[in-house]
Short mmCIF file of C-alpha atoms in Angstrom, two decimals:
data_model
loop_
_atom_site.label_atom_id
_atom_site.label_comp_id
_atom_site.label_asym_id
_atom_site.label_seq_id
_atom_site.Cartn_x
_atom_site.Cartn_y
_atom_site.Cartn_z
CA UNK A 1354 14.32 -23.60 7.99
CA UNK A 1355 16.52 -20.78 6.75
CA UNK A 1356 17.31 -20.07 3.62
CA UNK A 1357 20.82 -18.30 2.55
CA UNK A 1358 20.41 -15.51 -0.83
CA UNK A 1359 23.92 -13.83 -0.10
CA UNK A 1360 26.69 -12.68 2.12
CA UNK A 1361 29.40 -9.87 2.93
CA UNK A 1362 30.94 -7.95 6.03
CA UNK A 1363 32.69 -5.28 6.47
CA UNK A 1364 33.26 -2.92 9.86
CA UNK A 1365 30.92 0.41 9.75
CA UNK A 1366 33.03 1.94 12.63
CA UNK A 1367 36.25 2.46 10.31
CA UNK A 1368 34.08 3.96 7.94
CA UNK A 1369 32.05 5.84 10.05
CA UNK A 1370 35.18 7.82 11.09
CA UNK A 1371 36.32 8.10 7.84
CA UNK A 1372 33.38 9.46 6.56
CA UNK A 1373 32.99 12.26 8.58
CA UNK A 1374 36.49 13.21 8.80
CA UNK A 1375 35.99 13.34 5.07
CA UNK A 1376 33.01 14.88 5.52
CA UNK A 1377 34.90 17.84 7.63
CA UNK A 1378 37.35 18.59 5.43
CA UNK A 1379 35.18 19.43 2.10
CA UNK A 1380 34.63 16.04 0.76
CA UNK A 1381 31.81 15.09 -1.96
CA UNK A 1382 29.00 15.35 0.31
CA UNK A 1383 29.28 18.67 1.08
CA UNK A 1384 26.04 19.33 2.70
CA UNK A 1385 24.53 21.98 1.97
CA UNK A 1386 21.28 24.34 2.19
CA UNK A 1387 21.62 25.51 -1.23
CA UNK A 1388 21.73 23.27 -4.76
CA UNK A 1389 24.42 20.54 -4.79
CA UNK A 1390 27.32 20.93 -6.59
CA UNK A 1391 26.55 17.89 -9.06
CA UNK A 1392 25.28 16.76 -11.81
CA UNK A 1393 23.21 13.80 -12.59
CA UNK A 1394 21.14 11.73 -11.33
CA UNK A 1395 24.23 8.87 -10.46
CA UNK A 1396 25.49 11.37 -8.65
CA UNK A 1397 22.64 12.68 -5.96
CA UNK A 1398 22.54 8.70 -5.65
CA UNK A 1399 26.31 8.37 -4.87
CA UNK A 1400 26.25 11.19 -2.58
CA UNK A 1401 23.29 9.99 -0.69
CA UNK A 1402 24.48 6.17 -0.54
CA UNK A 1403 28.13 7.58 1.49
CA UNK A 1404 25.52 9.14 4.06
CA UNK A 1405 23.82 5.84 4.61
CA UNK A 1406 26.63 3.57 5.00
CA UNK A 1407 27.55 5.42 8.38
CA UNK A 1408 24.99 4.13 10.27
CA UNK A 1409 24.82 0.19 9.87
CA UNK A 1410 25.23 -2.85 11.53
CA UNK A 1411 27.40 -5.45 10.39
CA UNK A 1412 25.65 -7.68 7.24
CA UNK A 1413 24.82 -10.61 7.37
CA UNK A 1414 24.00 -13.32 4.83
CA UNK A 1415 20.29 -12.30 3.37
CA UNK A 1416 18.61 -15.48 4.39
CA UNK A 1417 14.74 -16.28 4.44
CA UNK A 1418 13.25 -17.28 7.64
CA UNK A 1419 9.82 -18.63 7.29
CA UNK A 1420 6.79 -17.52 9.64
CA UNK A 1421 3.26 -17.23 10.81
CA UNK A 1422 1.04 -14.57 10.19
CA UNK A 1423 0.65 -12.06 13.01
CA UNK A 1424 -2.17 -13.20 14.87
CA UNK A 1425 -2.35 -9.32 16.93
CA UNK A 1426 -0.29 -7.16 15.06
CA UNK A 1427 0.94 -4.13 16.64
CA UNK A 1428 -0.50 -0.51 16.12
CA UNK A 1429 1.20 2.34 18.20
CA UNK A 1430 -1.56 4.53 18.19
CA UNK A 1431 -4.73 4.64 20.19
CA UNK A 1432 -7.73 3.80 19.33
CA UNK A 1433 -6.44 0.79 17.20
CA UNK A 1434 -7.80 1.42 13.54
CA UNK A 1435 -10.05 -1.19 12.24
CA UNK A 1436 -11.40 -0.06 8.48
CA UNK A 1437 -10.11 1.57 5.87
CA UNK A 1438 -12.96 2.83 3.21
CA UNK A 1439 -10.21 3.96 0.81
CA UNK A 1440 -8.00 1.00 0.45
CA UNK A 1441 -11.28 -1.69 0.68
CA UNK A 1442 -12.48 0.42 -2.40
CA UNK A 1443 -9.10 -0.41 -4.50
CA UNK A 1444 -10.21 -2.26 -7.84
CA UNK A 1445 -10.18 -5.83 -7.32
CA UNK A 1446 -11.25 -8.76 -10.09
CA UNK A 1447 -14.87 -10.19 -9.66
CA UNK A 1448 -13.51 -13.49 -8.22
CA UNK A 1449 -15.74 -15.78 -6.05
CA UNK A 1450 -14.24 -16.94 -3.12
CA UNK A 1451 -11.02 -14.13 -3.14
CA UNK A 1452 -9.99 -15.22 0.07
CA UNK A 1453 -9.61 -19.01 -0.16
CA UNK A 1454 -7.67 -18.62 -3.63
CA UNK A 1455 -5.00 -16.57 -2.42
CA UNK A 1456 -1.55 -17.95 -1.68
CA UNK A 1457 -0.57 -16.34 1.97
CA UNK A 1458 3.58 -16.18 2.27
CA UNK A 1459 5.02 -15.05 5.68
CA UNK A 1460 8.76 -14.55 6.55
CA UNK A 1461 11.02 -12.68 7.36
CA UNK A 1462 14.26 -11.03 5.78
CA UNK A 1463 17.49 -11.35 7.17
CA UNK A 1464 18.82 -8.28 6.23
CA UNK A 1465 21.60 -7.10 8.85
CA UNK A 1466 22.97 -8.06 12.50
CA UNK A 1467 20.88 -6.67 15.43
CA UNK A 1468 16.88 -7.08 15.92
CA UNK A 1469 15.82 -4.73 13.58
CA UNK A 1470 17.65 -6.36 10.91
CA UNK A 1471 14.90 -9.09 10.66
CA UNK A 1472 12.55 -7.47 8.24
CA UNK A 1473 8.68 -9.48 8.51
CA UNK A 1474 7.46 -9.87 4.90
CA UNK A 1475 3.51 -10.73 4.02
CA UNK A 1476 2.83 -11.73 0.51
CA UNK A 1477 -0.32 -12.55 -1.44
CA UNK A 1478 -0.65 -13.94 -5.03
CA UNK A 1479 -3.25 -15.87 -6.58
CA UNK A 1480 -2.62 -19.54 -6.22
CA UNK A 1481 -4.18 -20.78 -9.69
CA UNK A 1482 -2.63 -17.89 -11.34
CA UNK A 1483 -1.56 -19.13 -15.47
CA UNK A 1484 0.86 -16.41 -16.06
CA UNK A 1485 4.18 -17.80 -15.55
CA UNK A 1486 5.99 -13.94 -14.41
CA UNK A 1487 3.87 -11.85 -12.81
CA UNK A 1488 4.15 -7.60 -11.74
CA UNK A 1489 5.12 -6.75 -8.18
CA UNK A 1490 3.87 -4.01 -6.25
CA UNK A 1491 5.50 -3.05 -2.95
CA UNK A 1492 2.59 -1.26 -0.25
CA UNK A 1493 4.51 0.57 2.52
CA UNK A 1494 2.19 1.43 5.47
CA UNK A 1495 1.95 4.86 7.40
CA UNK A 1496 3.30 5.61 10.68
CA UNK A 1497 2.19 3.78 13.88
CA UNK A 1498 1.23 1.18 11.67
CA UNK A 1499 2.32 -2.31 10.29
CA UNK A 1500 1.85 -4.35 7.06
CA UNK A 1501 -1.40 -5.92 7.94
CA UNK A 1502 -3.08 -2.68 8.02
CA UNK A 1503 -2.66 -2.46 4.14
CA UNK A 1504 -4.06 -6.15 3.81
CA UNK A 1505 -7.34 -4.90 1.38
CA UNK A 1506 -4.52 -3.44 -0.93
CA UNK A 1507 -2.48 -6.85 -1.15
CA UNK A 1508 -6.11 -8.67 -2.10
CA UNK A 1509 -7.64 -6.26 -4.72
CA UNK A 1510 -3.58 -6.29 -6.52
CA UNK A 1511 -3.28 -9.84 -5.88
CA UNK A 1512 -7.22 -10.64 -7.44
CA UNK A 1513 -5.56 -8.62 -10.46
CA UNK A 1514 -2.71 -11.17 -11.52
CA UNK A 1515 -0.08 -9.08 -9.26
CA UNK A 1516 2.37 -10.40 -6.63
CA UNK A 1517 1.56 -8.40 -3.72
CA UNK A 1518 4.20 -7.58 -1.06
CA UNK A 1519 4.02 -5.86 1.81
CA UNK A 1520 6.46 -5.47 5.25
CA UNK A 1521 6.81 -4.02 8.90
CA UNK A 1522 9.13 -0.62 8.28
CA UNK A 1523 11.88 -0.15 11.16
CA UNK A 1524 10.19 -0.13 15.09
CA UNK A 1525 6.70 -0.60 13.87
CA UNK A 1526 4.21 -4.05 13.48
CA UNK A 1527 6.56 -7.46 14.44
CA UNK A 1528 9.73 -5.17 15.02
CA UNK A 1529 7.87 -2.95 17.86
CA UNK A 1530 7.57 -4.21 21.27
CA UNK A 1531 4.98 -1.69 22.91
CA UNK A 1532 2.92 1.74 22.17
CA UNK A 1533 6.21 3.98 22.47
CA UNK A 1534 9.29 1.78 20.31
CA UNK A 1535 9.08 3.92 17.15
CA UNK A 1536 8.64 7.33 19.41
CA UNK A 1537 11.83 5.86 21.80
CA UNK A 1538 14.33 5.05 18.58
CA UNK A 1539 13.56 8.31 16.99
CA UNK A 1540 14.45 10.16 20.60
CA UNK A 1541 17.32 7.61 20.66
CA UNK A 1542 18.67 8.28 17.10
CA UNK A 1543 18.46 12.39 18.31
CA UNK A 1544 20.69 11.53 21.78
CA UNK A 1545 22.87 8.79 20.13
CA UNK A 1546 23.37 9.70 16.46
CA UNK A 1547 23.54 6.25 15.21
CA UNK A 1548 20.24 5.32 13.72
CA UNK A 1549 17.87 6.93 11.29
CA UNK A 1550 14.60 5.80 12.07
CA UNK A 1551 12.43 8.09 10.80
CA UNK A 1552 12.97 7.57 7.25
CA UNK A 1553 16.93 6.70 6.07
CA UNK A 1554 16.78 3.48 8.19
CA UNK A 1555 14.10 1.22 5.93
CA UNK A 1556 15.99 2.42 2.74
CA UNK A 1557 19.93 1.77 3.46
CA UNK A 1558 22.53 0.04 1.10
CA UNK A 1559 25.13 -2.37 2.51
CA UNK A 1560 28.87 -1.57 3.24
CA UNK A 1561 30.14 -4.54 0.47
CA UNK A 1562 29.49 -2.30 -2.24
CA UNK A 1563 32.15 0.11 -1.38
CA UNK A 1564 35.56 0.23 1.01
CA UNK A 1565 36.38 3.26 2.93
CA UNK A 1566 39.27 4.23 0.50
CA UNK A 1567 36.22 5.23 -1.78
CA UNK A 1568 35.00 7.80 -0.05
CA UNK A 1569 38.04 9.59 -1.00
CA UNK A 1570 37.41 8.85 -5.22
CA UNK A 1571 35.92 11.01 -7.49
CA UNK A 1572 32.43 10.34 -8.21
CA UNK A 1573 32.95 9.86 -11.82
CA UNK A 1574 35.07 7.24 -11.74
CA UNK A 1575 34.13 4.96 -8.85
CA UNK A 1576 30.33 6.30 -7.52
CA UNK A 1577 28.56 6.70 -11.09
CA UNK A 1578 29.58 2.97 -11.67
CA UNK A 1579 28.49 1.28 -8.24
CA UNK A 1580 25.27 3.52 -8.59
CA UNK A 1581 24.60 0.38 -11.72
CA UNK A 1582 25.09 -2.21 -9.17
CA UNK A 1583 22.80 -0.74 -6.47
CA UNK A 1584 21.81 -2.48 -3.28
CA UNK A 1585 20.02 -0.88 -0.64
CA UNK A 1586 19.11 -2.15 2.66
CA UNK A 1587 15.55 -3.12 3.64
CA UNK A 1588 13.60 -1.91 0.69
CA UNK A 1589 16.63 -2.70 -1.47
CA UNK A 1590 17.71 -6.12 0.08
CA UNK A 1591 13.84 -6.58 -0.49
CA UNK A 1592 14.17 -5.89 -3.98
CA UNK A 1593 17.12 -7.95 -4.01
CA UNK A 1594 14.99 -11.17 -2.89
CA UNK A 1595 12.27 -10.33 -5.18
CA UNK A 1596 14.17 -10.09 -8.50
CA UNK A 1597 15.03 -13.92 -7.57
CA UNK A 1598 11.78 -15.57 -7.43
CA UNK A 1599 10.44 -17.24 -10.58
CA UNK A 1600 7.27 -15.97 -10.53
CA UNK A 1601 8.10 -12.39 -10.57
CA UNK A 1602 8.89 -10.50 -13.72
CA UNK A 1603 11.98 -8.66 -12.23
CA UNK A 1604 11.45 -5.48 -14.53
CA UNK A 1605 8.20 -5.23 -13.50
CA UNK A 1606 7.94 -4.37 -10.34
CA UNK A 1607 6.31 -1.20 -8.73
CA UNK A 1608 6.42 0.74 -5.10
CA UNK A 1609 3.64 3.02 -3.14
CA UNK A 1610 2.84 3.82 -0.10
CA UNK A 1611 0.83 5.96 2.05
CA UNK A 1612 2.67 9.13 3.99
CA UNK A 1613 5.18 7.37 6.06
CA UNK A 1614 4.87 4.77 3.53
CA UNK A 1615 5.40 7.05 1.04
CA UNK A 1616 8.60 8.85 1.64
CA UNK A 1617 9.80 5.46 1.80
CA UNK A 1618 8.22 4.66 -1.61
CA UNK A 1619 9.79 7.85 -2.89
CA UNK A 1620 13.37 7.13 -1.79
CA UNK A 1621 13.30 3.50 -2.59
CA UNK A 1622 12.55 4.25 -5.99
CA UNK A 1623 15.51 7.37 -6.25
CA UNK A 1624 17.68 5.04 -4.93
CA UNK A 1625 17.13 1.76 -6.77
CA UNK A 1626 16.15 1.62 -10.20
CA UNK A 1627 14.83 -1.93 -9.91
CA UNK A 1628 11.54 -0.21 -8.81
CA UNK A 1629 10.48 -0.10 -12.25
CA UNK A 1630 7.22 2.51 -11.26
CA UNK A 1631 6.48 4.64 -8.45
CA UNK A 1632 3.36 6.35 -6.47
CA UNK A 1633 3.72 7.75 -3.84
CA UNK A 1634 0.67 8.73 -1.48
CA UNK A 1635 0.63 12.18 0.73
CA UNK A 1636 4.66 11.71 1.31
CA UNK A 1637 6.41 13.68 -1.09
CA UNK A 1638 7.14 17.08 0.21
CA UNK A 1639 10.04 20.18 1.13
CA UNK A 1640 11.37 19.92 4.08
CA UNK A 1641 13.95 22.73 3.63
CA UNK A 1642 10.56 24.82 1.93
CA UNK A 1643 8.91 24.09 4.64
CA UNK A 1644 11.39 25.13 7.34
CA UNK A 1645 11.85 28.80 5.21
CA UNK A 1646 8.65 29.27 5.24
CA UNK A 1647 7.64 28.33 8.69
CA UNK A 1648 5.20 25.60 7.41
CA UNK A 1649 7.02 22.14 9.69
CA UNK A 1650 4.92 22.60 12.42
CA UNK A 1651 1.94 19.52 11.09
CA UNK A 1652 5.25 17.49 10.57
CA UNK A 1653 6.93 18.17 13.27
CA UNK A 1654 3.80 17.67 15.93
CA UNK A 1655 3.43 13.55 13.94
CA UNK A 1656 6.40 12.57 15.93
CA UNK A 1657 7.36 15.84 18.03
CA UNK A 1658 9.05 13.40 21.04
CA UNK A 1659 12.23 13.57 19.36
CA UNK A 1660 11.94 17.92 18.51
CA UNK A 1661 10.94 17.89 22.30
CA UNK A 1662 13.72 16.13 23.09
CA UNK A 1663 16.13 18.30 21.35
CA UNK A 1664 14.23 21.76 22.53
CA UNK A 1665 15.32 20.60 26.04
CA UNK A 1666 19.15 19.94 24.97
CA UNK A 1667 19.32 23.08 22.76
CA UNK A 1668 17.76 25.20 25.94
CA UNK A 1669 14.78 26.60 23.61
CA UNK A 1670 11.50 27.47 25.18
CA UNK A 1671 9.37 26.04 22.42
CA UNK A 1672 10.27 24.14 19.24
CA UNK A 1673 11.27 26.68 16.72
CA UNK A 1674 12.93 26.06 13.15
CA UNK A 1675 16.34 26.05 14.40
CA UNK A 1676 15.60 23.18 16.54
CA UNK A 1677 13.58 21.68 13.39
CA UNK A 1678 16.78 21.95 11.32
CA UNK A 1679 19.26 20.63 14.02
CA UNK A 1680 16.27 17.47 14.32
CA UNK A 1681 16.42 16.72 10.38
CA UNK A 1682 20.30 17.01 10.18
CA UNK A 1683 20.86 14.98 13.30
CA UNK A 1684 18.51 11.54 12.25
CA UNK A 1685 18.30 12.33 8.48
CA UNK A 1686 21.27 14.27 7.29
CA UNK A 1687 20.99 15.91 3.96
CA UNK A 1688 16.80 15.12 3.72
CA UNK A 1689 16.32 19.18 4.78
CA UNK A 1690 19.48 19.95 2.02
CA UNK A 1691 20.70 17.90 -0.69
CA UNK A 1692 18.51 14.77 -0.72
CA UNK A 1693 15.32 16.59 -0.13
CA UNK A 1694 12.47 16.51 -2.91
CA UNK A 1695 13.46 19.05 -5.53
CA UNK A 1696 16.93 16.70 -5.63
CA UNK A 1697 15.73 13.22 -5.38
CA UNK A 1698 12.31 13.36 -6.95
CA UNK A 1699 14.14 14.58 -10.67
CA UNK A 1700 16.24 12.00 -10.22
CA UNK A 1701 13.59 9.32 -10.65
CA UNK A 1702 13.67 9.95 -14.25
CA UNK A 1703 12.56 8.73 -16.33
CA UNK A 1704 10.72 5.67 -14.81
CA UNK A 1705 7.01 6.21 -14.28
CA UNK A 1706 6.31 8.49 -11.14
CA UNK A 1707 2.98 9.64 -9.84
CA UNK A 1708 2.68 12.06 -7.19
CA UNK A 1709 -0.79 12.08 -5.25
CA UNK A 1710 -1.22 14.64 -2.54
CA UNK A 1711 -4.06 16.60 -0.94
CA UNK A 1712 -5.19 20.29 -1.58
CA UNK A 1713 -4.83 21.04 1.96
CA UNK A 1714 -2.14 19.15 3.49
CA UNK A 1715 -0.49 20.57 6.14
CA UNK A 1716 2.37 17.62 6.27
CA UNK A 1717 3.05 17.80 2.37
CA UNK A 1718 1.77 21.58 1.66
CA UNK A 1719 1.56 21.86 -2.16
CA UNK A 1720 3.28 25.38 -1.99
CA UNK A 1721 6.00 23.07 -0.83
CA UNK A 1722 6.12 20.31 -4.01
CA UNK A 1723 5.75 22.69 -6.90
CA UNK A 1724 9.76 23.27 -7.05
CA UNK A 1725 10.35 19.52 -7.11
CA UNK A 1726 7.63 18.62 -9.59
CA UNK A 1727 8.74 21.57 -12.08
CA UNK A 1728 11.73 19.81 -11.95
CA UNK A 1729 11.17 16.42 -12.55
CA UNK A 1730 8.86 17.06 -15.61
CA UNK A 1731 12.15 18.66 -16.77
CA UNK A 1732 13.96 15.74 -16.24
CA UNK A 1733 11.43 13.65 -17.76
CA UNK A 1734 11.03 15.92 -20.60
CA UNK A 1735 15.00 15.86 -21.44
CA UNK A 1736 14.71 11.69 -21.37
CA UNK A 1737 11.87 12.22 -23.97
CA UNK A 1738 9.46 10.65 -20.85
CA UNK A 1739 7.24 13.60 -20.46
CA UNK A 1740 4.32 10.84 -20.36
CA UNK A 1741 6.11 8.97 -17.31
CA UNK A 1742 5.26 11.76 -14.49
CA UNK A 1743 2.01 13.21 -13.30
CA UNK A 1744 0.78 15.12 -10.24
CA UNK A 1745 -2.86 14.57 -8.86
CA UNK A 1746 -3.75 17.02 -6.10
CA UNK A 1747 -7.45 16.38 -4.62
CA UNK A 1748 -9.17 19.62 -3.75
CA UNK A 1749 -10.21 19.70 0.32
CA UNK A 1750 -8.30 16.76 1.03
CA UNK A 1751 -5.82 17.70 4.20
CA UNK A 1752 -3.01 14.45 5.29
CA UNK A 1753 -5.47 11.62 3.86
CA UNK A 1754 -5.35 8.86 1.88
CA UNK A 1755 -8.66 8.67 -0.24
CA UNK A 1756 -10.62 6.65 -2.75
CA UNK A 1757 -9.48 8.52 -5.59
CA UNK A 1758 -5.56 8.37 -4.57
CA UNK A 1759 -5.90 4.71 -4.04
CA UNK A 1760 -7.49 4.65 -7.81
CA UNK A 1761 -5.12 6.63 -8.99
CA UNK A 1762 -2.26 4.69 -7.80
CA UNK A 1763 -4.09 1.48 -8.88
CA UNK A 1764 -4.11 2.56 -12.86
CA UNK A 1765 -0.99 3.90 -12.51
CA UNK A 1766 0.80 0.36 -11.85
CA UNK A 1767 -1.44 -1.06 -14.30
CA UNK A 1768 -0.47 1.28 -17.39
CA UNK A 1769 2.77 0.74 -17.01
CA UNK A 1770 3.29 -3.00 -15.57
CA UNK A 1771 0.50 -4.56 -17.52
CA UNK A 1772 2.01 -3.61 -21.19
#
């Protein structure tokens, strides 16, 4: 049985065109590799929101599909992880017999047209819970993996009076067919130019909320006011569904995620204020800092088919940072520029945002996140929110999720969607 939330259509091709002859010829966008000409967080939102309705399939209704649980879900990596010491040591309620009192929801979103528009959803929640609205927290898995790989997360939440969602990102878990899909579409999106699966595509907003005529408006008077009405794609459309059921407290609801997971958690939560908190584990980082100062190469070599790919079709002997920069403006335009961290993170403000990262990262190099995070505790300092942003860095800790971050993230979403 499938149930129908909403509807709306409109034709991306038409605005496709439109946007990049406006694009072209000096429009809003404008990008960049040096600060946007704009002010305000509305406005980094507007800008990035005309990017992301280039690249979309027609909508659909968002309807709810039920489903089983994934009896052999999908990892694209070899060996297949089995254990995770950090997230089985997240705090969890001293509750006999965890496991048979949870409530186990599986389903998928309806989100767009196409195959990748069917977005698998897990959900636990105690089933004998007394609280009539609970908190939400969103877990995003890392790359390669799927949403029952961050199972022990959903339990120790869930054992603490939380909804607990997770879901399958774009090409990974029930949306990947083999060891390869998420390596083929980002190769794909780098020859074709019409996806952006490395990051853009699990946080898009649908084509209803604007016409192609809009592209054209000035951002104060059309962009600042959608920004209020935001919807954004998977993440969004998610949030959308969430904010529905009556045993969710809609203003309560939080986001993390680990690397992969969280750039996603990061952008989900610039884009759509209905993410009431955010944490964000090992994902934020500068790409643009880390092209200038010749620090990409530990991202670049986590999915280098796709800067392979374009070292062949740009004729380079090796992957260099021109090819690096062509990669990042070709699948995610504006993440290396005008979206990138010292933009979007500020612009978070001033909901509650903590940053985890380690020491010695070489994906998320800290040299690389100290321009962003002296300007978000600006921005929270001018909403009077100073409180509502932290940093943790974890000495000797390279690209890995750990006890402590998991902790971290854990009282985090309790401080602030417990009051």
């Amino acid at each position: 049985m499938t149930n129908i939330i909403s509807s709306s259509s409109i034709s991306p091709l038409i605005c496709f065109f439109v946007f990049f002859f406006w694009l072209g010829h000096g429009g809003a966008l404008g990008i960049q590799h040096s600060a946007p000409a704009i002010n305000g967080a509305d406005k980094i939102r507007s800008q990035f929101l005309h990017l992301l309705r280039t690249r979309r399939s027609p909508q659909v209704p968002l309807t709810v599909e039920p489903s089983k649980p994934a009896r052999h879900p999908l990892f694209q990596q070899v060996p297949t992880p089995t254990f995770s010491e950090a997230m089985e040591s997240c705090p969890k309620a001293d509750i006999k017999n965890l496991k048979q009192r949870l409530r186990e929801e599986n389903f998928y979103l309806h989100t767009e047209a196409g195959e990748q528009g069917r977005l698998p959803v897990l959900i636990l929640s105690l089933k004998d819970s007394k609280q009539k609205r609970r908190p939400a927290v969103v877990f995003l898995h890392s790359t390669n993996k799927n949403k029952e790989w961050v199972r022990p997360l959903l339990e120790a939440y869930a054992s603490r009076e939380y909804i607990s969602i997770a879901i399958d990102s774009r090409y990974h878990g029930e949306r990947a067919h083999n060891l390869t899909t998420y390596r083929d579409a980002l190769v794909s999106s780098w020859i074709k130019g019409d996806t952006m699966p490395f990051l853009f595509d699990t946080v898009i907003p649908p084509f209803s909320l604007v016409d192609c005529k809009s592209l054209f408006l000035p951002f104060s008077s059309y962009c600042s006011k959608k920004v209020r009405d935001l919807k954004v794609w998977d993440l969004i459309k998610l949030a959308d569904y969430l904010t529905q059921r009556k045993d969710i407290d809609p203003k309560r609801i939080g986001i993390t995620g680990e690397s992969l997971g969280g750039m996603h958690a990061w952008f989900a939560a610039f884009v759509d204020t209905r993410y009431a908190v955010a944490a964000p584990i090992i994902g934020v980082q500068g790409f643009r800092w880390a092209i200038d100062n010749d620090k990409w190469q530990a991202r670049v070599d986590s999915i280098k088919a796709v800067f392979e790919e374009a070292r062949i079709d740009l004729g380079k002997c090796a992957i260099d940072k021109e090819v690096v920069k062509k990669v990042w403006d070709r699948i995610a335009p504006g993440l290396a520029s005008i979206f990138d961290s010292p933009y979007s993170i500020p612009a978070i403000a001033p909901r509650p945002l903590l940053l985890l990262n380690g020491a010695d990262d070489p994906r998320c190099p800290l040299d690389g996140i100290k321009t962003p995070t002296k300007r978000a505790r600006k921005a929270y300092a001018k909403a009077h929110s100073s409180n509502n942003v932290k940093l943790i860095v974890q000495p000797g800790i390279g690209h890995e999720m750990t006890s402590l971050m998991v902790k971290e993230a854990s009282d985090w979403m309790d401080r602030f969607l417990k009051q």
